[in-house]
Short mmCIF file of C-alpha atoms in Angstrom, two decimals:
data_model
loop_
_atom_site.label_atom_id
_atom_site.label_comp_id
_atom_site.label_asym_id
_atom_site.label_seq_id
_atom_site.Cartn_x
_atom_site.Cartn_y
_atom_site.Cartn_z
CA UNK A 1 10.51 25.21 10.38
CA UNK A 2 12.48 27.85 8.87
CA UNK A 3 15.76 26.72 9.30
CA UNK A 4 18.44 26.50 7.14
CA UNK A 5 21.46 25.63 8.68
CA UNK A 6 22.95 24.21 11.86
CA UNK A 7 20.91 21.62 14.37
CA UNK A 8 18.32 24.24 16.46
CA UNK A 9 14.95 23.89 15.75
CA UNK A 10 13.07 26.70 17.89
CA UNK A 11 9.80 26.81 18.76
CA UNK A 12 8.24 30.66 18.02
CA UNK A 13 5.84 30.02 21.07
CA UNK A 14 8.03 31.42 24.36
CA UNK A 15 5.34 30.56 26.94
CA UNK A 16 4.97 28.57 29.20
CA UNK A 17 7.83 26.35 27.85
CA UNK A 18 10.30 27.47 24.93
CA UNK A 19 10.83 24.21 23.66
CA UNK A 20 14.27 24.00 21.14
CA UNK A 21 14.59 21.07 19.17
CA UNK A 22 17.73 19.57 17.95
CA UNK A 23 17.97 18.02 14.29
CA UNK A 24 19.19 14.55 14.06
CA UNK A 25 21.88 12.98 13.33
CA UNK A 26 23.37 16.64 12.10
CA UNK A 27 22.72 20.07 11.00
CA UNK A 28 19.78 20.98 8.58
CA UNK A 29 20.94 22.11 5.07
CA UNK A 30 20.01 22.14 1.18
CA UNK A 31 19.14 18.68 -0.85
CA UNK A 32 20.57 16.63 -1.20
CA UNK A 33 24.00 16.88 0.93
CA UNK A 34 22.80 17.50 4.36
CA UNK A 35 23.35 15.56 7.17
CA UNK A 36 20.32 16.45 8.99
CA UNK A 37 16.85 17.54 7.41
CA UNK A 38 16.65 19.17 4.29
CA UNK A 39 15.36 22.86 4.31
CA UNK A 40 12.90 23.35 1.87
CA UNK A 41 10.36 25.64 0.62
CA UNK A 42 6.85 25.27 2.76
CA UNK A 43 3.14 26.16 3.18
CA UNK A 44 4.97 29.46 4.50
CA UNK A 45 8.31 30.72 3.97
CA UNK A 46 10.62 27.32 4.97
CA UNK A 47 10.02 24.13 6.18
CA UNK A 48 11.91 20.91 6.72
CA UNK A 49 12.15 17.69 4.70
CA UNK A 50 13.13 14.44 6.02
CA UNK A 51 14.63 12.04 3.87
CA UNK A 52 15.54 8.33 4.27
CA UNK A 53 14.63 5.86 6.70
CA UNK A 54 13.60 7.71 9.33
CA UNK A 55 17.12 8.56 10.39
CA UNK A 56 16.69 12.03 10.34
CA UNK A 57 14.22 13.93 12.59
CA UNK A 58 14.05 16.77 15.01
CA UNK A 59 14.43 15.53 18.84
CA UNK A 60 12.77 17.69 21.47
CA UNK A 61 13.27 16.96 25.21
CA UNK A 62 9.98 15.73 27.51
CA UNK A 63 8.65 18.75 28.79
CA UNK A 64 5.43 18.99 31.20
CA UNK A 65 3.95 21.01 28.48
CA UNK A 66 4.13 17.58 26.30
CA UNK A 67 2.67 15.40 28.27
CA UNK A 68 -1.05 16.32 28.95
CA UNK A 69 -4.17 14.41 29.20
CA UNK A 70 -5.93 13.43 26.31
CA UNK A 71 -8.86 15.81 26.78
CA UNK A 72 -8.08 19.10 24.78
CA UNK A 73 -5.18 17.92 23.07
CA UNK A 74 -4.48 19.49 19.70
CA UNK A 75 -2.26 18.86 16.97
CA UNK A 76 -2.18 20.49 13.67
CA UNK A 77 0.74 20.58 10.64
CA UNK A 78 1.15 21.35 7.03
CA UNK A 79 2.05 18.35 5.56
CA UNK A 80 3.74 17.49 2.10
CA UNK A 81 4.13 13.70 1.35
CA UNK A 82 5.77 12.08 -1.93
CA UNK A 83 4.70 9.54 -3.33
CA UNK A 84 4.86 6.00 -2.17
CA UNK A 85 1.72 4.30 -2.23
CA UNK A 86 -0.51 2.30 -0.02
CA UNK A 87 1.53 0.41 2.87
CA UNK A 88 3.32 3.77 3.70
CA UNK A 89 3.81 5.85 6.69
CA UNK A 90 4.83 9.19 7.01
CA UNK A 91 5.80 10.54 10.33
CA UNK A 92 4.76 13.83 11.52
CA UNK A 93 5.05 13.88 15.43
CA UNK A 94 5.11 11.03 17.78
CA UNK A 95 5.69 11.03 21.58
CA UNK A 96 4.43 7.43 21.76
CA UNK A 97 5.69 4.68 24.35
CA UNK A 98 5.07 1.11 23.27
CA UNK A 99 6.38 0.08 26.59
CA UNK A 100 3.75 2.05 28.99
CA UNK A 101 0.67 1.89 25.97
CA UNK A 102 0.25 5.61 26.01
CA UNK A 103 1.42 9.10 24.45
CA UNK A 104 0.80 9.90 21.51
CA UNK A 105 1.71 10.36 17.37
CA UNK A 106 0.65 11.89 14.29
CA UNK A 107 1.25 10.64 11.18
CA UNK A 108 0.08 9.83 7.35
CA UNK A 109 -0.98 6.79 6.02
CA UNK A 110 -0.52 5.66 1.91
CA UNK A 111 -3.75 4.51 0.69
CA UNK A 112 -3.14 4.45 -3.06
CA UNK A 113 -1.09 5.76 -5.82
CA UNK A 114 -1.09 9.67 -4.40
CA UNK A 115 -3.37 9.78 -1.68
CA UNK A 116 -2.95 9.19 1.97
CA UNK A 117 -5.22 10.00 5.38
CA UNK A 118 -4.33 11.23 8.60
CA UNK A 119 -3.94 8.83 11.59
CA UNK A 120 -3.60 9.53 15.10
CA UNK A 121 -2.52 6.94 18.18
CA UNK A 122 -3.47 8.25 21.00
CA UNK A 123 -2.63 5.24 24.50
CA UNK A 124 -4.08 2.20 23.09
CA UNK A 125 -6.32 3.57 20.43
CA UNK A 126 -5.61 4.56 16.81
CA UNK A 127 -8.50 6.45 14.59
CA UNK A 128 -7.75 7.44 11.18
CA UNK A 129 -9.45 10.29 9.07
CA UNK A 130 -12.06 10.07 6.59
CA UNK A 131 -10.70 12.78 3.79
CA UNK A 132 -8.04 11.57 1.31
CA UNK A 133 -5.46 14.12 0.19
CA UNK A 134 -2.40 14.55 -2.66
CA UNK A 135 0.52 12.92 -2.11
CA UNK A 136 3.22 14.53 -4.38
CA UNK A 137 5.92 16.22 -3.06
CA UNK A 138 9.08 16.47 -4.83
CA UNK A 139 11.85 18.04 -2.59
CA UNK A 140 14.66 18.87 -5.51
CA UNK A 141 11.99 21.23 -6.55
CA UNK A 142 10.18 21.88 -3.64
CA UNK A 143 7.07 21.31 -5.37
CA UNK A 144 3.81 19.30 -4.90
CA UNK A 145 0.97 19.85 -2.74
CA UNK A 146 0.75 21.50 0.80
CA UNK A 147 -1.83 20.24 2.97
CA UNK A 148 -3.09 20.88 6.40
CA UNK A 149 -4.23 18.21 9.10
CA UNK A 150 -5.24 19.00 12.44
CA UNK A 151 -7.15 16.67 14.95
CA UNK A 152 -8.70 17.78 18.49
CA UNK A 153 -9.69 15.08 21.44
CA UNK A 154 -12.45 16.45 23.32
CA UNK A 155 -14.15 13.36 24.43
CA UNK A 156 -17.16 12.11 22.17
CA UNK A 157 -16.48 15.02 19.82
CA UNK A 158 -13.04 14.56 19.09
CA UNK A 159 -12.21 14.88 15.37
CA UNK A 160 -9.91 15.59 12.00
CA UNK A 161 -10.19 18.45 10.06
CA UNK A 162 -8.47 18.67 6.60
CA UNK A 163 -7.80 21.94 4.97
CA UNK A 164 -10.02 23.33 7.75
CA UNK A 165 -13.23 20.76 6.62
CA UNK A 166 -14.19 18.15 8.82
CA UNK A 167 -12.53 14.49 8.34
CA UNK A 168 -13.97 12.11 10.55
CA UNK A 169 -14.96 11.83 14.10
CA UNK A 170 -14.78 9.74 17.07
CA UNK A 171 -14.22 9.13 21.30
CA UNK A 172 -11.10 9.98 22.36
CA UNK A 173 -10.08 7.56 25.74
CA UNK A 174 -9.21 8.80 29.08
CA UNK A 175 -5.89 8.93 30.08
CA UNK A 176 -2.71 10.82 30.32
CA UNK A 177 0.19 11.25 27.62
CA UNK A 178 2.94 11.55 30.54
CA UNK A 179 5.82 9.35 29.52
CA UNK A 180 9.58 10.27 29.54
CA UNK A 181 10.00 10.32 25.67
CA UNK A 182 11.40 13.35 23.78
CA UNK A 183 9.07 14.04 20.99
CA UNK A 184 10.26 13.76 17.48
CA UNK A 185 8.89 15.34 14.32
CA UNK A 186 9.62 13.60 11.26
CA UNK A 187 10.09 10.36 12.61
CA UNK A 188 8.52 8.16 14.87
CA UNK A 189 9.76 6.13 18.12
CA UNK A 190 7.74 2.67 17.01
CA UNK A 191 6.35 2.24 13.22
CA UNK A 192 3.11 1.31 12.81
CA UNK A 193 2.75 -2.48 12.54
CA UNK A 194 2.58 -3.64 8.67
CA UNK A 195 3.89 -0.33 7.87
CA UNK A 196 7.03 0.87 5.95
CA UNK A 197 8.39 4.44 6.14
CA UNK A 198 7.86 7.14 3.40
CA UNK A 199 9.59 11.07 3.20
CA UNK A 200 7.38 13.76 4.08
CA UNK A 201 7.89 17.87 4.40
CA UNK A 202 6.87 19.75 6.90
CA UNK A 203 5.63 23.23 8.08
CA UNK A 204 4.14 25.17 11.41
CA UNK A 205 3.64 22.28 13.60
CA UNK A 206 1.91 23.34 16.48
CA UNK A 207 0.86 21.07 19.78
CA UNK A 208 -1.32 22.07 22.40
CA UNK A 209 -4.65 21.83 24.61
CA UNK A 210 -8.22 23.01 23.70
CA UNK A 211 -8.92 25.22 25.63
CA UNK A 212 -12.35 24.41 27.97
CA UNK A 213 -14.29 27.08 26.80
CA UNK A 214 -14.28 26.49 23.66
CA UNK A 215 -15.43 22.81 24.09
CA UNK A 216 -18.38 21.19 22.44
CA UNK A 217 -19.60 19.31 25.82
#
């Protein structure tokens, strides 16, 4: 997420698949003119704002390397939310289909006046985390409060983890993810019902699978 210009969004990982993102609807640049994200200051070095409606995201094509099974999945970000109160959503990833009932998406929840929690829907399912954190972002200064979320699904261990401490967990369903879907970050494909869409930064957003050995089973 250090970009600063133009629409590429790589990914630093070159193996097995070096998935390159393209910024919607046009190229990244500096608040509060840019068509595209805003580049911002992050957890580390830059990261990318999305303001508005959810009009502006990062697009990545369907890859086999996105669509796993739900055991081992993994998906952790630095997150930095303003303000909007309860009722809000903040997208960070999503690669759910609400045709086929399964994928999956990241994103924040507003459950007061500066505070939100971490959700995850995962097929059918949604779990949320326990641990409330800042929401206070203000991106003409890039100030306000980094924090990182990261959630694991392997099976009746499966949990959140905020700022590394645990957040809740629960039993992740069996499935797959496989859909045909690009995944966005910043936006999702279907808002949460009762929901209504709220800005968010973000930095190093990394997806992946647990790897077996390290499983608690």
């Amino acid at each position: 997420m250090n970009e600063t210009a133009g629409t590429s969004v790589a990914d630093v990982v070159l193996n097995p698949i070096l998935n390159t993102g393209t910024a919607m609807p046009g190229a990244i640049g500096g608040f509060p003119t840019a068509t595209g994200p805003w580049a911002v200051a992050g957890h580390s070095n830059g990261a990318l704002y999305f303001p508005g409606d959810g009009g502006r995201y990062v697009k990545v094509p369907s890859t086999p390397d996105l669509n796993t099974g739900y055991g081992g999945l993994h998906l952790e970000a630095w997150v930095a939310p303003v303000q909007c109160g309860a009722g809000a959503y903040y997208p960070i990833l999503d690669k759910w289909d609400t045709a086929s009932q399964n994928g999956y998406s990241l994103y924040l929840e507003g459950m007061g006046p500066g505070q939100v929690r971490a959700v995850l829907r995962i097929g059918t399912s949604t779990f949320t985390s326990t641990t409330l954190f800042p929401a206070n972002f203000d991106p003409s200064t890039s100030s306000g409060t980094w924090t990182h979320v990261a959630v694991t699904l392997d099976g009746p261990y499966s949990s959140f983890k905020v700022n590394g401490s645990p957040a809740g967990t629960f039993t992740a369903p069996t499935g797959t993810t496989t859909n045909n879907l690009e995944l966005w970050l910043g936006a999702l494909h279907t808002a949460p019902t009762g929901l209504y869409h709220c800005e968010i930064a973000l930095d190093d957003v990394i997806l992946g699978e647990l790897n077996p050995t390290y499983s608690q089973q």
